[in-house]
Coordinates of N, CA and C in Angstrom, one line a residue:
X16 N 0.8 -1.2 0.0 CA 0.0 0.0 0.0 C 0.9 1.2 0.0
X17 N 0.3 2.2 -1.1 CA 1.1 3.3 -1.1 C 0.5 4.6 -0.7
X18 N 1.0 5.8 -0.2 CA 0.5 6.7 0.4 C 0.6 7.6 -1.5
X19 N -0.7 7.8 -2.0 CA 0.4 8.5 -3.5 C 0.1 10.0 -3.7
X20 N -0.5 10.8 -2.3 CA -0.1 12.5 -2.2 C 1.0 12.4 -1.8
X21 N 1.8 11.5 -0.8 CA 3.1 11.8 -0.5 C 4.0 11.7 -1.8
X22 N 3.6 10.9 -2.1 CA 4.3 9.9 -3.9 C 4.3 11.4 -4.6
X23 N 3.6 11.9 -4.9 CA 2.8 12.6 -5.7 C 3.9 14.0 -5.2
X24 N 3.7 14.3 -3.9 CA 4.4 15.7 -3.3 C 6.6 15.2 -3.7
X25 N 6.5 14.0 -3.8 CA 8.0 13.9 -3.6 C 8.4 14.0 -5.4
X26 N 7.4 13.7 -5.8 CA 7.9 13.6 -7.4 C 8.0 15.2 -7.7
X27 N 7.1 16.1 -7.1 CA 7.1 17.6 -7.4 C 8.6 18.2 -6.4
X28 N 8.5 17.5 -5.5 CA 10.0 17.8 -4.9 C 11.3 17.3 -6.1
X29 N 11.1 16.1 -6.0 CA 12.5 15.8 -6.7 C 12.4 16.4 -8.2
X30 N 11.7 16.5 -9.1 CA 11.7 17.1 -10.3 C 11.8 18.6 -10.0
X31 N 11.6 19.1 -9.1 CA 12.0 20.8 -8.8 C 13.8 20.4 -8.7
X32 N 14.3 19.8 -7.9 CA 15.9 19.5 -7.7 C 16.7 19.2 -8.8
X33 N 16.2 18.3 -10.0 CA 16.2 17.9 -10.7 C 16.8 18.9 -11.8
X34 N 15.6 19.4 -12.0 CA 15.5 20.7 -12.6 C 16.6 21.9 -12.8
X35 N 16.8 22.4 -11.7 CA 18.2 23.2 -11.0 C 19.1 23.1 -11.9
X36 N 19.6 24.0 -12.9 CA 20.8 23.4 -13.9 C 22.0 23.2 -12.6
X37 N 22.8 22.4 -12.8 CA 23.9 21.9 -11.7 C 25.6 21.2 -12.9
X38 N 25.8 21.1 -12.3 CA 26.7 19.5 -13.5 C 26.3 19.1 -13.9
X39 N 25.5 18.2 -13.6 CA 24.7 17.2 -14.4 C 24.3 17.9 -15.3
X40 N 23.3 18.8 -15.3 CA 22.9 19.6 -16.5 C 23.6 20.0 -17.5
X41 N 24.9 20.5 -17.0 CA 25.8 21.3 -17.8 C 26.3 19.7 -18.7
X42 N 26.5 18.4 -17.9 CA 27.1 17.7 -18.4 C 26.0 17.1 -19.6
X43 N 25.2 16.9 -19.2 CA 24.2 16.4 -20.5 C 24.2 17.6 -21.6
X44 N 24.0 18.9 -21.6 CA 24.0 19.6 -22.5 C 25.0 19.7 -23.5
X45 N 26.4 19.3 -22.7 CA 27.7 19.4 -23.2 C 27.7 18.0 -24.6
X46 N 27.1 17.0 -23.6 CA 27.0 15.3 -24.5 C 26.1 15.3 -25.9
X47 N 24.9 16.3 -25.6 CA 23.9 16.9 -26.6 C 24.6 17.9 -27.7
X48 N 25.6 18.5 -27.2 CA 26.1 19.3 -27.9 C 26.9 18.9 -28.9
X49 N 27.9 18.0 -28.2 CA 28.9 17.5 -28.9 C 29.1 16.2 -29.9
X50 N 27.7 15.3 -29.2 CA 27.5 14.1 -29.9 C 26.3 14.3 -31.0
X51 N 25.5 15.1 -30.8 CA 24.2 15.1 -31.3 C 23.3 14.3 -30.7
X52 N 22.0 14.9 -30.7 CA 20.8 13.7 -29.4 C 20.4 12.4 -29.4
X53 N 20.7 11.6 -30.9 CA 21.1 10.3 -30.8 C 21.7 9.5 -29.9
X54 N 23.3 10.1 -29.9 CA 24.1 9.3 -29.6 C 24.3 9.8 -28.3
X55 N 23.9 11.1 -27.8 CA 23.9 11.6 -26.4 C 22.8 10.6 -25.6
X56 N 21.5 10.2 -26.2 CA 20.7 9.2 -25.3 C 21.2 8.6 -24.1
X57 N 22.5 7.4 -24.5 CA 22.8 6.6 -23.8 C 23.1 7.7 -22.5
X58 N 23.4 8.8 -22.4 CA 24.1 9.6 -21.1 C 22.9 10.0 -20.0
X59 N 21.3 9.8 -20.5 CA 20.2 10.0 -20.3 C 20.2 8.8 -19.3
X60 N 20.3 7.8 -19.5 CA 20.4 6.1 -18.8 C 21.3 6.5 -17.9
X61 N 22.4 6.9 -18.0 CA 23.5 7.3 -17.1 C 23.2 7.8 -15.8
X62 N 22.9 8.9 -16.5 CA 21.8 10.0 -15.4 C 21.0 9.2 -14.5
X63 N 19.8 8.6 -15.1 CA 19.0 7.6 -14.5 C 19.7 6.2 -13.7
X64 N 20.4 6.1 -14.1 CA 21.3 4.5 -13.3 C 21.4 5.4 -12.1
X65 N 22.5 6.3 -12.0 CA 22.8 6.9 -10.9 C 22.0 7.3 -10.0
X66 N 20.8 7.7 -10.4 CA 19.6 8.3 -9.9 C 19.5 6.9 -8.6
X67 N 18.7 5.9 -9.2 CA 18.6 4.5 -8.7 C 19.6 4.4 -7.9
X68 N 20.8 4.5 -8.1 CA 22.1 3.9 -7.4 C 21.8 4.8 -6.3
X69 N 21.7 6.4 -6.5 CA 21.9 6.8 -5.1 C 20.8 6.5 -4.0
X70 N 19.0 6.6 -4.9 CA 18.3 6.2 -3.8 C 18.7 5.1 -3.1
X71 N 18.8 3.9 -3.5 CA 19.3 2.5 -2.9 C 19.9 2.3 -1.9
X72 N 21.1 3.9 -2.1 CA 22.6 3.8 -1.1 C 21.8 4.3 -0.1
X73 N 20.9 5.3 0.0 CA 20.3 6.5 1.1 C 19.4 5.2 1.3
X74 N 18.6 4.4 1.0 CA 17.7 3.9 1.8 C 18.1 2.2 2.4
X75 N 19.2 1.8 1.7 CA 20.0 0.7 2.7 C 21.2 1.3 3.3
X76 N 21.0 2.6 4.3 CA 21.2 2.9 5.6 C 23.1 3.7 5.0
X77 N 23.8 3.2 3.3 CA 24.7 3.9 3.4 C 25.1 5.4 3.6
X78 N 23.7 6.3 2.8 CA 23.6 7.4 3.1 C 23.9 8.3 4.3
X79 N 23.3 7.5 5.5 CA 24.2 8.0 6.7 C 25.4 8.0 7.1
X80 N 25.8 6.9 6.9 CA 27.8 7.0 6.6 C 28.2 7.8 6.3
X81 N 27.9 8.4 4.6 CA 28.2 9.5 3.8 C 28.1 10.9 4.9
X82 N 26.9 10.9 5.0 CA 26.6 12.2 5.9 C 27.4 11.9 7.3
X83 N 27.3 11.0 7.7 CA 28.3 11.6 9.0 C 29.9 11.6 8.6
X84 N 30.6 11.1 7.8 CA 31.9 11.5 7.2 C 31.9 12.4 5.4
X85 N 31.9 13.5 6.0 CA 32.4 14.4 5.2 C 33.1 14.0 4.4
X86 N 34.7 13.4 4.6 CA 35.4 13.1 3.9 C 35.4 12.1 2.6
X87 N 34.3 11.5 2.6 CA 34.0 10.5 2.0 C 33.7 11.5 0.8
X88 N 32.5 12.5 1.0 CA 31.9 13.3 -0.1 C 32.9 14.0 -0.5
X89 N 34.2 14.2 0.0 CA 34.8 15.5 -0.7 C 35.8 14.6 -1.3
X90 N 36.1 13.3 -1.2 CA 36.9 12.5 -2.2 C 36.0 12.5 -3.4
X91 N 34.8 11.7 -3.2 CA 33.7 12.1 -4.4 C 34.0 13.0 -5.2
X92 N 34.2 14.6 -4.5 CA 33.7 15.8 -5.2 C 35.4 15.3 -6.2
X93 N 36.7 15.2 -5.5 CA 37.5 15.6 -6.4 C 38.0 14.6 -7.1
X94 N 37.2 13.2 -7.1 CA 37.6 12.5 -8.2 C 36.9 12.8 -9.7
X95 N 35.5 13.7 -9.2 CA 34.6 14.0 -9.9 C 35.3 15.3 -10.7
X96 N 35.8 16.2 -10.3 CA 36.6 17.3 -11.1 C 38.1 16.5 -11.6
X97 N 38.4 15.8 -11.2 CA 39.3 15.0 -12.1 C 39.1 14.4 -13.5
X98 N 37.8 13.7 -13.4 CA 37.3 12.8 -14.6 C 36.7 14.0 -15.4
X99 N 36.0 15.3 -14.9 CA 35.9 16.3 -15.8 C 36.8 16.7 -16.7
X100 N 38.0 17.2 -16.0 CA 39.0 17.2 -16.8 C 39.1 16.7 -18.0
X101 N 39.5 15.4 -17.2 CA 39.5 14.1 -18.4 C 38.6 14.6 -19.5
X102 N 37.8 14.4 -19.4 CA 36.8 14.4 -20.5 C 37.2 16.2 -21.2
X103 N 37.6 17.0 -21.1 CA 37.6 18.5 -21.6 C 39.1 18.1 -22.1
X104 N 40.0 17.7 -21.3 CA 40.8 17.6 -22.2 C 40.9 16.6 -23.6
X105 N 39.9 15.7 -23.5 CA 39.6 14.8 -24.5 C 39.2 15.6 -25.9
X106 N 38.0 16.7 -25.4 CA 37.4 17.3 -26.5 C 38.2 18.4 -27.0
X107 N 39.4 19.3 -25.8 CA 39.9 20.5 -26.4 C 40.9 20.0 -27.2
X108 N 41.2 18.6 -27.3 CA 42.5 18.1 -27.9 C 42.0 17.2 -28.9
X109 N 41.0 17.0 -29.3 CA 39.9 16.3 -30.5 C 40.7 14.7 -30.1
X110 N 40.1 14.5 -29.2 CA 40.9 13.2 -29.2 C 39.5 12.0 -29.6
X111 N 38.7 12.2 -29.6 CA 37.1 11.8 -29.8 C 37.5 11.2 -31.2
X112 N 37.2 9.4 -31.0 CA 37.3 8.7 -32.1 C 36.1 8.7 -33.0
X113 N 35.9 9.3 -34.0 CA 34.9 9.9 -35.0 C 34.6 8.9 -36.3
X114 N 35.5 7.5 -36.3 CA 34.9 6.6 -37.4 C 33.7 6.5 -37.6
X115 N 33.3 5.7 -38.4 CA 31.9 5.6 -38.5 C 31.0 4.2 -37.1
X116 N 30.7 3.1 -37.8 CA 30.2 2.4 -36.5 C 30.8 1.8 -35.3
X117 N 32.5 2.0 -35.4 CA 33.1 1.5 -34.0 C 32.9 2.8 -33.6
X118 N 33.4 4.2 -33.9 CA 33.3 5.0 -33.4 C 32.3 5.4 -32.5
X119 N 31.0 5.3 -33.1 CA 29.7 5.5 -32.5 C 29.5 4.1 -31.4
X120 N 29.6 2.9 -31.5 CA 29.7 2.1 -30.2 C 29.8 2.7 -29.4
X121 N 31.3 3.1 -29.3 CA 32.9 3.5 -28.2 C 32.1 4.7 -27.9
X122 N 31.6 5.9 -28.2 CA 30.8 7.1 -28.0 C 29.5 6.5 -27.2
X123 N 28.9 5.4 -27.4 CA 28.0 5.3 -26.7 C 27.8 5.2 -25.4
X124 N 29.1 4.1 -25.0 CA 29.5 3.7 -24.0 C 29.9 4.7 -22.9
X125 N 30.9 5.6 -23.9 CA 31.8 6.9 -23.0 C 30.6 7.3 -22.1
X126 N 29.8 8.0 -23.5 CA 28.6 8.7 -22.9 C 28.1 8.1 -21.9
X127 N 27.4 7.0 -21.8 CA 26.8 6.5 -20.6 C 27.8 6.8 -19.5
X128 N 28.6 6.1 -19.1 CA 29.8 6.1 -18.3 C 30.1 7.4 -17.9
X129 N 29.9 8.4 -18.8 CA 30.6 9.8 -18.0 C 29.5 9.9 -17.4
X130 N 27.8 10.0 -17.8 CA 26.9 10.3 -17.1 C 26.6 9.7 -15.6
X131 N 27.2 8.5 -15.9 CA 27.2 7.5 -14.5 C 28.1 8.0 -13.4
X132 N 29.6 8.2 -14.1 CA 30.5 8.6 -12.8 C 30.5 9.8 -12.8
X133 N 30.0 10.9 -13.4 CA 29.5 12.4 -13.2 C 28.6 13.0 -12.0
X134 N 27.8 11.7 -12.2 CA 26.6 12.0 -11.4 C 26.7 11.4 -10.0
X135 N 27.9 9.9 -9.7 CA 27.9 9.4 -8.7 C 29.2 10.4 -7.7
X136 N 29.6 11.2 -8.1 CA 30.5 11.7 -8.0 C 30.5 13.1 -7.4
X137 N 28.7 13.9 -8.1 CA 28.5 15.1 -7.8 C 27.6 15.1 -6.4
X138 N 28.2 15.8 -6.0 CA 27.8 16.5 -4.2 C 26.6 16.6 -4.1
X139 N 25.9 17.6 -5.4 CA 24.3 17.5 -5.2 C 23.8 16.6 -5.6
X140 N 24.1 15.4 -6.1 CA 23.5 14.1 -6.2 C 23.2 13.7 -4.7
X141 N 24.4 13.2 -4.0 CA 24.3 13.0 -2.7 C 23.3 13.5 -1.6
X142 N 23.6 14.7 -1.7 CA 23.4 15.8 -0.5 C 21.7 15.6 -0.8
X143 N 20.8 16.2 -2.5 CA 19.3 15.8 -2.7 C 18.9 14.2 -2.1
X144 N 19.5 13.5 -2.3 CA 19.5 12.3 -1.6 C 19.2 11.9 -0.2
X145 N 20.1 11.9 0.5 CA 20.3 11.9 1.5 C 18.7 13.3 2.4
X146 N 18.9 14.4 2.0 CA 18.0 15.5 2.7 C 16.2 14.7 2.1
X147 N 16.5 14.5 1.1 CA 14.9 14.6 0.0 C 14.2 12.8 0.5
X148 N 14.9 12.0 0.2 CA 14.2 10.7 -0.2 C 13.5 10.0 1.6
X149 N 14.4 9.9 2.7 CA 13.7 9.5 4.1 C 12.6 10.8 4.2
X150 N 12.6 11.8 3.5 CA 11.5 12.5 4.2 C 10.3 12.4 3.5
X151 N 10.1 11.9 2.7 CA 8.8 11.1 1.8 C 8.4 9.5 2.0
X152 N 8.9 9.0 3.0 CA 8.8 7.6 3.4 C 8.0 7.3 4.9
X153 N 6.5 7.1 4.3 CA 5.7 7.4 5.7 C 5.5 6.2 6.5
X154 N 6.0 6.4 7.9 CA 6.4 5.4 8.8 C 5.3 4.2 9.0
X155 N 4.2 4.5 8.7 CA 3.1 3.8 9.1 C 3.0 2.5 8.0
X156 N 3.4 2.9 7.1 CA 3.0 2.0 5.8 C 4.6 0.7 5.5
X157 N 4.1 -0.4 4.9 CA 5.6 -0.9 4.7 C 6.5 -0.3 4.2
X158 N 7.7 -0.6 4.3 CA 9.3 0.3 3.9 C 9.2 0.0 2.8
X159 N 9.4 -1.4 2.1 CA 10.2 -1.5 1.0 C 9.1 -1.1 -0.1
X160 N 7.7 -1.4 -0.6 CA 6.9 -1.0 -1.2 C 6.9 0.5 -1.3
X161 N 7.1 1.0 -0.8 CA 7.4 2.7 -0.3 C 8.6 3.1 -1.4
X162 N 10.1 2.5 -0.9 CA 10.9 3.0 -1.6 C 11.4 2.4 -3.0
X163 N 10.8 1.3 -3.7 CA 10.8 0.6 -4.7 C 10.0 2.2 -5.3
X164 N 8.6 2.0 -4.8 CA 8.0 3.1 -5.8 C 8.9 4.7 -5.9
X165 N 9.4 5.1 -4.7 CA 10.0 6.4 -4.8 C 11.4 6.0 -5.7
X166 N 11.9 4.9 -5.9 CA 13.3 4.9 -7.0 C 12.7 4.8 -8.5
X167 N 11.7 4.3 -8.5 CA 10.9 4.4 -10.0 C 10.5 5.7 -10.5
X168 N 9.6 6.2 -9.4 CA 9.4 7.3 -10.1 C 10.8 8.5 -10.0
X169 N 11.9 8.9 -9.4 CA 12.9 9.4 -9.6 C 14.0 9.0 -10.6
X170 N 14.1 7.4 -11.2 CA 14.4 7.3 -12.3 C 13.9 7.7 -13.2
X171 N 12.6 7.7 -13.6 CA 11.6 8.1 -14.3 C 12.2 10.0 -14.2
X172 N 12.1 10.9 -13.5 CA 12.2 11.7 -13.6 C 13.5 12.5 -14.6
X173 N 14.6 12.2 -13.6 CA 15.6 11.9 -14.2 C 16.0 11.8 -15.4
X174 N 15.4 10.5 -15.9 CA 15.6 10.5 -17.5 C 14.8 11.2 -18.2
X175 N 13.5 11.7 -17.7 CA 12.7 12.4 -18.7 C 13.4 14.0 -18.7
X176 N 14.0 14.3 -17.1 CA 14.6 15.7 -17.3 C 15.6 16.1 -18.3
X177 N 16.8 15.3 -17.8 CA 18.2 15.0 -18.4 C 18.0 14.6 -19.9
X178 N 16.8 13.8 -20.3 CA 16.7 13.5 -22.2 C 16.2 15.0 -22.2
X179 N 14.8 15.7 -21.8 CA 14.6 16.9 -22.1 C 15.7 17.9 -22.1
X180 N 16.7 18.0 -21.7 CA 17.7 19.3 -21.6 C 18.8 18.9 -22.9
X181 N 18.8 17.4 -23.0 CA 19.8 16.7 -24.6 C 18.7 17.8 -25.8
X182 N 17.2 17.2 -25.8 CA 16.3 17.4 -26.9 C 16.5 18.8 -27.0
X183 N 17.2 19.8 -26.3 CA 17.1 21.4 -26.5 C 18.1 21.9 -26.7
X184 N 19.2 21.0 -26.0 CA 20.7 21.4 -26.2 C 21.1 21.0 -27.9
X185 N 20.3 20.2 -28.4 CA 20.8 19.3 -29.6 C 20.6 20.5 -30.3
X186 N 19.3 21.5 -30.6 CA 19.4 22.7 -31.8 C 20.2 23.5 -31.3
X187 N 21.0 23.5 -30.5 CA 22.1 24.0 -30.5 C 23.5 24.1 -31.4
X188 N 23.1 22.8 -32.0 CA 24.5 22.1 -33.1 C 24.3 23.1 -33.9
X189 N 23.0 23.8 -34.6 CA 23.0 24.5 -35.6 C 23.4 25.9 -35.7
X190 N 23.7 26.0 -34.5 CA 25.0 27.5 -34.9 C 26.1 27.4 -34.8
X191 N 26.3 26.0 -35.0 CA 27.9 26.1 -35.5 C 28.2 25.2 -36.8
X192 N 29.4 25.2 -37.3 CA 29.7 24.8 -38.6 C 30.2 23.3 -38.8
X193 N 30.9 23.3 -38.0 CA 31.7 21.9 -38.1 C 31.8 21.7 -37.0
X194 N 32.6 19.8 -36.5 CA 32.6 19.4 -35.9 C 33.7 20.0 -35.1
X195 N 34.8 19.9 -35.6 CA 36.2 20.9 -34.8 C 35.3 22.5 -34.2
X196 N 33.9 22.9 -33.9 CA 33.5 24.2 -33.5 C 33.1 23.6 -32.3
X197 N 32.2 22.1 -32.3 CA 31.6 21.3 -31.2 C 32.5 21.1 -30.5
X198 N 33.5 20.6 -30.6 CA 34.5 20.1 -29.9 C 35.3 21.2 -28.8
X199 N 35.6 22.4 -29.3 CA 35.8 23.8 -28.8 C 34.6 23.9 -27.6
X200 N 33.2 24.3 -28.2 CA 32.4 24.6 -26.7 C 32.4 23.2 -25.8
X201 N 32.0 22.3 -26.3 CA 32.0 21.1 -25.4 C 33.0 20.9 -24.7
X202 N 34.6 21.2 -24.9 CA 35.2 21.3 -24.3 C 35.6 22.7 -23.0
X203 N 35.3 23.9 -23.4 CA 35.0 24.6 -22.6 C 33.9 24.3 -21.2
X204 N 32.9 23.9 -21.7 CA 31.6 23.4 -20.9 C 31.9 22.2 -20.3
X205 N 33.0 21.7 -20.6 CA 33.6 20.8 -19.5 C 34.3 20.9 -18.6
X206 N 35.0 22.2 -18.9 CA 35.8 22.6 -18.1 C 35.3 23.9 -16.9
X207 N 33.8 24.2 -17.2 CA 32.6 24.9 -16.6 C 32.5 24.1 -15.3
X208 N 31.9 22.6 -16.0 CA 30.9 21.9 -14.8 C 32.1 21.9 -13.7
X209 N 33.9 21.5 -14.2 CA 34.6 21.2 -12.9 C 35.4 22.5 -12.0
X210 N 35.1 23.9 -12.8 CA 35.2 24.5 -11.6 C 34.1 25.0 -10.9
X211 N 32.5 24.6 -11.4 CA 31.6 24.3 -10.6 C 31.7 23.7 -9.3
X212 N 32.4 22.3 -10.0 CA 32.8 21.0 -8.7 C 33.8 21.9 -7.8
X213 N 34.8 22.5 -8.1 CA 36.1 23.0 -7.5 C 35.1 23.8 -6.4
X214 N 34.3 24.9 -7.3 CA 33.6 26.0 -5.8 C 33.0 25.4 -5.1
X215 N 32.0 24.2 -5.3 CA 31.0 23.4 -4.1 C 31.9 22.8 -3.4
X216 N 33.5 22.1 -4.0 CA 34.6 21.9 -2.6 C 34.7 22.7 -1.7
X217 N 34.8 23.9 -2.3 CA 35.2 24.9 -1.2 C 34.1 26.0 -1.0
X218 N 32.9 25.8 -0.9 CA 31.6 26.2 -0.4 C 31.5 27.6 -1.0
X219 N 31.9 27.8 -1.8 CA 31.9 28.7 -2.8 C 30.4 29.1 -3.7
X220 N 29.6 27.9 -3.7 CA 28.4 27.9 -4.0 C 27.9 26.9 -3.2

């Protein structure tokens, strides 16, 4: 049995958080930009895996861990401006293998994978987690029927947000000329999201 005003109030919560352009945003827009909305999809799943992964961790009890050791999130944060890097210096240096169908595989994969360790990585992943998901879990009713439905519908959100921000970022391709133009902002815009990461280290935002 489900309570589904509470269902109902947490989906309006978490799709308001969601929402919030953050890294993740910047990072899907970047994937939309650079890949085209095709091949950006897989980064949409990405988004959504992690989503899943983190309710899971917050409601079999790891989330507390996290929250009482700091240190744990701030390794997070800077392995997470690390692999940004990575990835900016991939695009400012065209290192992006562009063949035709291995290429597009190997791009599919990245994509997912960066969206996966982007998002398991970013602080406000955690932090919405941890604050947002036990406070929509009404004590009276069973636990696990509860939080099965609240990881569904935040998957669900998730990927409908993060594909919606690919589907808007993608007419973006059309003000520029070539692929060597993409590769320039996408690489900038990666190098955006990680001193985003850098200021939420140091409480800067």
């Amino acid at each position: 049995m489900l309570d589904l005003q509470l269902l109902s109030l947490f989906a309006l919560a978490f799709f308001t958080a969601v929402l919030i352009p953050g890294p993740n945003v910047a990072l899907a827009v970047t994937q939309s930009i650079k890949y085209g909305l095709k091949r950006a999809i897989p980064g949409a799943w990405g988004f959504g895996l992690a989503t899943g992964i983190h309710a899971a961790t917050v409601f079999a009890g790891v989330g507390v861990f996290i929250n009482e050791h700091p240190i744990v999130l701030t390794a997070l944060r800077w392995f997470g401006v690390a692999y940004i890097l990575h990835l900016a210096y991939g695009a400012l240096t065209d290192l992006v293998d562009e063949n035709a169908s291995e290429g597009r595989a190997v791009s599919s994969m990245r994509i997912f994978s960066s969206s996966l360790l982007a998002s398991l990585t970013s602080p406000k992943g955690w932090l919405v987690s941890i604050l947002i998901y036990p406070s929509f879990i009404q004590p009276q009713l069973p636990y696990w029927p509860q939080t099965i439905a609240v990881i569904a519908v935040a998957v669900l959100i998730s990927l409908a947000t993060y594909g919606g921000y690919m589907m808007a970022a993608d007419r973006a391709q059309t003000l520029f000329r070539n692929q060597q133009q993409l590769h320039r902002v996408a690489g900038c815009l990666y190098v955006l999201v990680a001193v985003g990461l850098l200021l939420s280290i140091f409480n800067v935002i």
